[in-house]
Coordinates of C-alpha atoms and ligand atoms in Angstrom, one line a residue:
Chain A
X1 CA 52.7 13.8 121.0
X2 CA 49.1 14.9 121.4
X3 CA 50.0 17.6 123.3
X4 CA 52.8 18.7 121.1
X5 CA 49.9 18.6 118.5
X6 CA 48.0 20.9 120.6
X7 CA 50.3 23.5 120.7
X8 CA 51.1 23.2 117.4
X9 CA 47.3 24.0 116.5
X10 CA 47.3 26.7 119.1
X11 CA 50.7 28.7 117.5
X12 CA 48.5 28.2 114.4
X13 CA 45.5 29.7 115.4
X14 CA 46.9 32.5 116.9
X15 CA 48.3 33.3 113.9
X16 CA 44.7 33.1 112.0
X17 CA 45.5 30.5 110.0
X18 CA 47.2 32.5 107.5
X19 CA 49.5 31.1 105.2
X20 CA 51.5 34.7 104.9
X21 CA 52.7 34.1 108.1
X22 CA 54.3 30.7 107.5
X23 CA 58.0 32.1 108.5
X24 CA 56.8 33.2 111.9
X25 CA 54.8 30.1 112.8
X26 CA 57.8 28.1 112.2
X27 CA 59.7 30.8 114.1
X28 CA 57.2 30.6 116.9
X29 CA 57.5 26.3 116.7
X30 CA 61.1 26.7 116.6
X31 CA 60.9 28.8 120.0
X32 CA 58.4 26.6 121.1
X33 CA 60.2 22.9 120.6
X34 CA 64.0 24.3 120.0
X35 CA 63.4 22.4 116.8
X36 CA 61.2 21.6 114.4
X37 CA 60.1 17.5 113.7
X38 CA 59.1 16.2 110.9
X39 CA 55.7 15.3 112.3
X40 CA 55.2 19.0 113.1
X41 CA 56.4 20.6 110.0
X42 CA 53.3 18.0 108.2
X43 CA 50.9 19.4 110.2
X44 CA 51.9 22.9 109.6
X45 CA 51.5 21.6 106.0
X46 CA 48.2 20.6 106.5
X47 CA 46.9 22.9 108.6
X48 CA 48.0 26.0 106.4
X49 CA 47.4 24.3 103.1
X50 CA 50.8 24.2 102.2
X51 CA 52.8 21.6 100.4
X52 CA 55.6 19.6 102.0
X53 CA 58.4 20.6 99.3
X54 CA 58.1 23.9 100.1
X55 CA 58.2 23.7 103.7
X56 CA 61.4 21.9 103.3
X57 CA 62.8 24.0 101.1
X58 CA 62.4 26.6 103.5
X59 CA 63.1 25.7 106.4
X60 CA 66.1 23.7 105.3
X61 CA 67.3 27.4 103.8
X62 CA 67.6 29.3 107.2
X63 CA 70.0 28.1 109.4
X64 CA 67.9 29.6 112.5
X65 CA 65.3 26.3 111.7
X66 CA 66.6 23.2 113.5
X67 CA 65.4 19.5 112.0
X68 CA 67.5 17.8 114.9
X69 CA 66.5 18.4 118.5
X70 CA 68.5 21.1 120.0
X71 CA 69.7 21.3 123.6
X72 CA 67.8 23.7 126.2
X73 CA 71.1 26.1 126.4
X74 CA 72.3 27.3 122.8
X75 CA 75.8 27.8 122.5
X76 CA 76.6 29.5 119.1
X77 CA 80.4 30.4 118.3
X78 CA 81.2 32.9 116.1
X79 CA 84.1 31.4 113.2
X80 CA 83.2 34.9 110.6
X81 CA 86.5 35.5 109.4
X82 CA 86.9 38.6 112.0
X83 CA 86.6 36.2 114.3
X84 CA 88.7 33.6 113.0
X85 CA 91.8 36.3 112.5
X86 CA 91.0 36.9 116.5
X87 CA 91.0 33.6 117.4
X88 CA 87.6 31.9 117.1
X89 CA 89.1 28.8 116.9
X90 CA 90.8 29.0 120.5
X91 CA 87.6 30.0 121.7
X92 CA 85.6 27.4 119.9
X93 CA 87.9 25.0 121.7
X94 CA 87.2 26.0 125.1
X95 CA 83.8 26.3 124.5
X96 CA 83.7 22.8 123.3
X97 CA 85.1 21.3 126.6
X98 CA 82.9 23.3 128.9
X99 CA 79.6 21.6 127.6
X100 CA 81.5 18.9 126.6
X101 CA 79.6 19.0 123.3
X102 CA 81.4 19.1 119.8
X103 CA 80.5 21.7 117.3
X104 CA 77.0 21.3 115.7
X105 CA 76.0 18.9 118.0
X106 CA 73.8 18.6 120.9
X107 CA 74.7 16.9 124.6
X108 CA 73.1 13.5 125.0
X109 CA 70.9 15.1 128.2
X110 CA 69.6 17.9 125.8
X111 CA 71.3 20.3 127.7
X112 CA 73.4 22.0 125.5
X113 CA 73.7 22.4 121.7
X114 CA 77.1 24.1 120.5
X115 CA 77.1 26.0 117.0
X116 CA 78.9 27.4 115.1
X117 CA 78.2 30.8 112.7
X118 CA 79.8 33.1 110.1
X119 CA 79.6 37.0 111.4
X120 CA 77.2 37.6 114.1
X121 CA 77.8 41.4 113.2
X122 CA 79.7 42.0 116.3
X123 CA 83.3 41.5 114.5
X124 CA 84.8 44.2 116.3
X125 CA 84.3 42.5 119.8
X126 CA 85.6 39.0 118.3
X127 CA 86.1 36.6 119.1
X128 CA 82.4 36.4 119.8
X129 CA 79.9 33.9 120.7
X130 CA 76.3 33.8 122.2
X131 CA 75.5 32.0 125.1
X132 CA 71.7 31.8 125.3
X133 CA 71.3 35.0 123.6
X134 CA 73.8 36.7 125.8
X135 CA 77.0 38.5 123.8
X136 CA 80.1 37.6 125.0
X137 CA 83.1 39.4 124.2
X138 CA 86.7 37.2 124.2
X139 CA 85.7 35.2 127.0
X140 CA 87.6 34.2 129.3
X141 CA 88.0 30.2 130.1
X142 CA 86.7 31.2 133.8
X143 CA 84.0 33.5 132.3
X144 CA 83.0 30.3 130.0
X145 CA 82.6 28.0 132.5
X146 CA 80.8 30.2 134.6
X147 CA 78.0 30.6 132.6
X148 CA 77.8 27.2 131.6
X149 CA 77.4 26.3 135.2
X150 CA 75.1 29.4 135.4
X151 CA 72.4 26.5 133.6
X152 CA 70.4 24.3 134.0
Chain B
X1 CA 47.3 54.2 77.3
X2 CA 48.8 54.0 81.1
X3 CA 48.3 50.7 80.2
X4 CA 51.7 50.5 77.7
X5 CA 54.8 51.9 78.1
X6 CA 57.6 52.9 75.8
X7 CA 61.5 52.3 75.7
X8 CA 64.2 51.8 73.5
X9 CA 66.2 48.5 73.2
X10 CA 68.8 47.7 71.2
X11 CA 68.4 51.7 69.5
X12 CA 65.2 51.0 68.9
X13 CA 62.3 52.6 70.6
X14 CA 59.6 50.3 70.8
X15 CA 56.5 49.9 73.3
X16 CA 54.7 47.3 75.1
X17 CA 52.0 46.2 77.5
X18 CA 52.9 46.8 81.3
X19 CA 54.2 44.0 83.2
X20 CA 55.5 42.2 80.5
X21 CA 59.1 41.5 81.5
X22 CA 61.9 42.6 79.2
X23 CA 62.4 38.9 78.3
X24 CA 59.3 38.5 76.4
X25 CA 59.1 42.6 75.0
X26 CA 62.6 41.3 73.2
X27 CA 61.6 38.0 71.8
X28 CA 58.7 39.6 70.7
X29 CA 60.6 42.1 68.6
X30 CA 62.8 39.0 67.7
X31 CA 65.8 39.3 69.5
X32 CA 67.4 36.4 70.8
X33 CA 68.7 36.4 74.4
X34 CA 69.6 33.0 75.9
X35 CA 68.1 31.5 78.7
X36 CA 68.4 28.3 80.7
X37 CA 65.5 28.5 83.7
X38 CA 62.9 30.1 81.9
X39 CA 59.6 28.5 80.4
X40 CA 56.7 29.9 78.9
X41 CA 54.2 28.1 81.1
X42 CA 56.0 28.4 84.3
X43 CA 56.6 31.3 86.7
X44 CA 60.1 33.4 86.5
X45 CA 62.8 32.3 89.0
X46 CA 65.5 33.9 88.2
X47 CA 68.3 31.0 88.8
X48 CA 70.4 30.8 86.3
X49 CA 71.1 34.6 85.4
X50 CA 71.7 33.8 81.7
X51 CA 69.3 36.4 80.5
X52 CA 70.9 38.9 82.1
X53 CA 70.9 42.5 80.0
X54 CA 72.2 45.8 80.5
X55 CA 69.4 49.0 81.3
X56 CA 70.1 52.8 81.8
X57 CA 67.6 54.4 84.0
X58 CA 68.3 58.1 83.5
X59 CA 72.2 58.0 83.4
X60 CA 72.6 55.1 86.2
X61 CA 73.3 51.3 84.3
X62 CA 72.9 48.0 86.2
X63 CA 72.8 44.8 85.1
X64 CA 69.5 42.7 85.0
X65 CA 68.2 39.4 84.8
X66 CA 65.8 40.3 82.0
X67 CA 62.9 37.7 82.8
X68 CA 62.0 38.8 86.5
X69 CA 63.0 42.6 85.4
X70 CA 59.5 44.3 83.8
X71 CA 59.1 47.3 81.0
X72 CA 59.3 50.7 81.8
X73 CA 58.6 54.1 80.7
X74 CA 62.0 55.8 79.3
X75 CA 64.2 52.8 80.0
X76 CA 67.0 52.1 77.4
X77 CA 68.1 48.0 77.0
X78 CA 70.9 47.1 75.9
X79 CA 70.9 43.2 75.2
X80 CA 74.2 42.9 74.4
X81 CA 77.0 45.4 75.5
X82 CA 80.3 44.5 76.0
X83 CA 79.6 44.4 79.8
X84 CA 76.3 41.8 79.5
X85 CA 78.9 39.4 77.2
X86 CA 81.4 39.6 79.9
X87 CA 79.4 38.4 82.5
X88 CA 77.4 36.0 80.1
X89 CA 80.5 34.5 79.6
X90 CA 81.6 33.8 83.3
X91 CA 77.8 32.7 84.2
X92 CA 78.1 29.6 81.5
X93 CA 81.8 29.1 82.7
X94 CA 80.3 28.2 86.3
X95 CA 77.3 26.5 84.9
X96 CA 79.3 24.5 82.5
X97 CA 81.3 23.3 86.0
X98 CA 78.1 21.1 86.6
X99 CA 77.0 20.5 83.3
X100 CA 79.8 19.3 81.0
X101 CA 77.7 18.5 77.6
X102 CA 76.7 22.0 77.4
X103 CA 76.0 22.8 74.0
X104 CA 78.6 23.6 72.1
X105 CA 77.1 26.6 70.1
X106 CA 76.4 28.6 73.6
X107 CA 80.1 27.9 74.2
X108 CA 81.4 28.9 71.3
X109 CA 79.7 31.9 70.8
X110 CA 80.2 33.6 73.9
X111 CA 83.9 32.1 73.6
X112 CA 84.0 30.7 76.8
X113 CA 87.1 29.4 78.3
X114 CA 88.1 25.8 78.9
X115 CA 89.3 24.1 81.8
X116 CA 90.0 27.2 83.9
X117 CA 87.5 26.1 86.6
X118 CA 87.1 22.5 88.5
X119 CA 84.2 20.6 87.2
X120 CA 82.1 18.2 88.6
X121 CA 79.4 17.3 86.9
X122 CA 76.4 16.6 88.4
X123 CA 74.1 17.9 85.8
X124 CA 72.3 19.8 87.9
X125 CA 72.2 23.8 87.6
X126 CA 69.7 24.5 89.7
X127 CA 67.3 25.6 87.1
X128 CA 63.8 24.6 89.5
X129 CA 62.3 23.5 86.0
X130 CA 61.5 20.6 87.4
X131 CA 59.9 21.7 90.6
X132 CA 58.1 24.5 89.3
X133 CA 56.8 22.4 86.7
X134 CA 56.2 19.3 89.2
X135 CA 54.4 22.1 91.6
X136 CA 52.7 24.4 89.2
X137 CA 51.4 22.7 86.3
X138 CA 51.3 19.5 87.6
X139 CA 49.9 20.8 91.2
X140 CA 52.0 17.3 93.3
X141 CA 54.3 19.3 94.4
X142 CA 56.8 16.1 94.4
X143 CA 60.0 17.6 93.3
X144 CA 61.7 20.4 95.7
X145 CA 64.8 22.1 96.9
X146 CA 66.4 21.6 100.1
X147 CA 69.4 23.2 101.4
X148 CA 71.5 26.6 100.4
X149 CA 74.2 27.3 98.8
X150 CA 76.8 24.3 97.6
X151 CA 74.5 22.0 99.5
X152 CA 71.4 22.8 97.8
X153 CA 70.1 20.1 95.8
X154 CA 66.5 18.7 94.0
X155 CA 65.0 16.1 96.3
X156 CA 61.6 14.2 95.5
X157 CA 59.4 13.6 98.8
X158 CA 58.5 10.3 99.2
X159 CA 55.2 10.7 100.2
X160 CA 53.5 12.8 97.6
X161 CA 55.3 11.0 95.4
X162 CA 53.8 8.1 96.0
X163 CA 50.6 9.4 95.4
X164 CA 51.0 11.2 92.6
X165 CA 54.2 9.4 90.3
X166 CA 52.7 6.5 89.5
X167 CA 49.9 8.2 87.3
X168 CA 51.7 11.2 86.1
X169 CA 54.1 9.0 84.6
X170 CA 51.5 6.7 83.1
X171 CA 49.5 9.7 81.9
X172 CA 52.4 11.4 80.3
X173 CA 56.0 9.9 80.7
X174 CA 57.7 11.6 83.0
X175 CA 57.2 15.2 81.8
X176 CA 59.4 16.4 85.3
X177 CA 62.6 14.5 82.9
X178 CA 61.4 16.1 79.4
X179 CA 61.3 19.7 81.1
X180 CA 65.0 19.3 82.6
X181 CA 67.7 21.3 80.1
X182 CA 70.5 19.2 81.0
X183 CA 68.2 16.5 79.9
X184 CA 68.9 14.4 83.4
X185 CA 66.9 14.7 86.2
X186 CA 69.1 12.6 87.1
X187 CA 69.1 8.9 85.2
X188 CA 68.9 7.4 88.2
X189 CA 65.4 9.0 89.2
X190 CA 64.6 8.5 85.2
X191 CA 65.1 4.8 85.8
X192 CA 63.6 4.0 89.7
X193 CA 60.7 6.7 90.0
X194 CA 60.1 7.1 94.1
X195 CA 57.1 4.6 93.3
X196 CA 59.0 1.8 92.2
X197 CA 61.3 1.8 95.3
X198 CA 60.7 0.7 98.7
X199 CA 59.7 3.3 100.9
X200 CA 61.9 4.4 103.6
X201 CA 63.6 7.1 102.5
X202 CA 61.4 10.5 103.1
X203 CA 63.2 13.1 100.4
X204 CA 65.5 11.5 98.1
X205 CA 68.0 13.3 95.8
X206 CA 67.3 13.4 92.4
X207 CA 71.2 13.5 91.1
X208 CA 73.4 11.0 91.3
X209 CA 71.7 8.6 94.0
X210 CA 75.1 7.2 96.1
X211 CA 74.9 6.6 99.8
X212 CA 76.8 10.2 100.3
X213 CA 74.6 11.7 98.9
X214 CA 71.4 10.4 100.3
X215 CA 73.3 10.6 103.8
X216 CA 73.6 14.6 103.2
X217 CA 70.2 14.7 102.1
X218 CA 68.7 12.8 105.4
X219 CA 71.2 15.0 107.5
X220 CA 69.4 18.0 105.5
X221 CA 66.1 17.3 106.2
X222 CA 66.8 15.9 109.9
X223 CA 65.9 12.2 108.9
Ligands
SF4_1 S1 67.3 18.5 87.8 FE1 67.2 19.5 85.8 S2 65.3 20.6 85.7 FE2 65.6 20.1 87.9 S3 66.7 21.9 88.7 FE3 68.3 20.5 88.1 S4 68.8 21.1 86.0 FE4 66.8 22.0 86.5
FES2 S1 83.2 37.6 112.2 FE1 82.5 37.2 114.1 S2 81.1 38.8 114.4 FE2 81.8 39.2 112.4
FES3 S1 66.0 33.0 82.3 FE1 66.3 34.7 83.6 S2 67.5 34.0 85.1 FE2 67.2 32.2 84.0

């Protein structure tokens, strides 16, 4: 706890303090702790001078912000309705046994976390889904488990 | 004189101080244009798109929400063309799915229909009345949003709340329930302000208090 107070005072002095740049402390937190606890965000508050309801607001507004620990390998899923038409739901099925994880949750060993979105952008490569920040285009079963065990 | 600028509304040219926001340049010339989320005192949202007007900026026309939208040189307003009461119409005709006792002149006037849409009435339209006035005016900042889209709801957090409820209330009755233009911020929170229950909840939702409901709200906010 202390030292996750520590680095949450760090993130905020790098970033001078500065109010303005609420979004990308939280961004930077996020990165930090793959989510964001309620014990953080009311230190950010303090800190920065700026009032729970709002922090909330926000961060409960962008789906990027996580109020539920996440797993250390991200697993998002693309259901857009490119996707859908192309079979995201197949995909999101195989996906979902590999980790063993169901969608929008998180394994019990914090390993992985399994999303789901709408449109990554990408809809002509659907179905899609990111695996740690990696594109994958209509992956295979074989190809899906291979970067699972690819993890730690 | 850069200070003012001049433009024509309704046929009429008129002129006014720069920044004022088309809203308040038509009331002041006495023309009526409905509104649901704006207050004098409080800072332009923008929520409930009721003010909405119709401007021509050299040949190209868009629709407006006239309270966020400012004066400007050579602009012409219309306030209401066919086009604004057309959409005037459909914005009550959603807001009326979440606020039944909407009043019946509004309705009749802009002749909106009946029963074409699912209701539900949760009395809530999202107007942030009640936050900005909880946050602005009243500086405890009790009162906020959480969530997006469907799932968006008013929430009070518990722990400024407790601070602050108690005395605000005392001081001057609940002025977060007076502001609200469906008149409930929720019954519920009118009856068992945060600071008469027992803590444990961290945000709770100011409509309809169920178990659902405060479930969604905990799942929101990651309690
Ligand atoms: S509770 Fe009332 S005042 Fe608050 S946002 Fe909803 S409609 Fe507006
Ligand atoms: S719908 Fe999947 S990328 Fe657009
Ligand atoms: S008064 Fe302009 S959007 Fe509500």
């Amino acid at each position: 706890m202390l030292e996750t107070m520590g680095k949450v005072e760090e993130i905020i002095a790098l970033n001078d303090n500065d109010k303005e740049r609420l979004i990308q402390i939280l961004l930077e937190l996020q990165k930090e702790f793959r989510w964001l606890s309620r014990e953080v965000l009311e230190r950010v508050g303090k800190k920065l001078d700026v009032p729970i309801n709002h922090i909330y607001s926000l961060v409960t507004f962008y789906s990027h912000f996580s109020l539920v620990p996440k797993g250390r390998h991200v697993m998002s899923v693309c259901v857009g309705t490119a996707c859908h038409v192309r079979g995201a739901e197949r995909l999101l099925d195989s996906v979902a046994s590999a980790v063993k994880c169901k969608p929008g949750c998180t394994t019990s060993d914090e390993k992985f976390s399994l999303d789901t979105v709408n449109c990554l952008g990408a809809c002509a490569l659907g179905p899609v889904m990111v695996a740690d920040g990696e594109y994958m285009s209509n992956p295979t079963p074989d190809e899906i488990s291979r970067k699972v065990e690819s993890c730690e | 004189m850069s200070d003012t600028v001049t433009f024509t509304i309704d046929g009429k040219e008129v002129s006014a101080d720069k920044g004022t926001s088309l809203l308040m340049a038509a009331r002041s010339l006495g023309i009526d244009i409905p509104t649901l989320c704006h207050h004098d005192e409080l800072a332009d949202f923008g929520a409930c798109r009721l003010c909405i007007v119709e401007i021509d900026k050299g040949g190209w026309k868009k629709i407006v929400t006239s309270c966020l939208y400012p004066v400007e040189d050579g602009l012409s307003v219309e306030t209401e063309s066919e086009k604004v009461i057309r959409h005037r119409r459909t914005i009550l005709e959603l807001l009326r799915a979440r606020w039944s006792e909407m009043p019946r002149e509004l309705i009749e006037k802009y002749q909106v229909p009946e029963d074409r849409m699912e209701t539900e009435s949760t009395f809530c339209v999202m107007c942030g009345l009640c936050v900005r006035h909880c946050s602005e005016r009243k500086g405890a900042n009790v009162l906020g949003f959480v969530g997006r889209g469907t799932e968006r709801q008013v929430v009070a957090h518990e722990e400024p709340a407790l601070k602050y409820c108690r005395d605000c209330a005392a001081e001057n009755g609940m002025e977060c329930l007076a502001v609200c233009p469906t008149g409930v911020v929720v019954n519920d929170f009118a009856l068992s302000p945060p600071h008469m229950t027992p803590k444990g909840t961290k945000a709770r939702p100011v409509r309809a208090r169920d178990n659902e409901n405060q479930e969604e709200v905990n799942k929101l906010i990651g309690d």
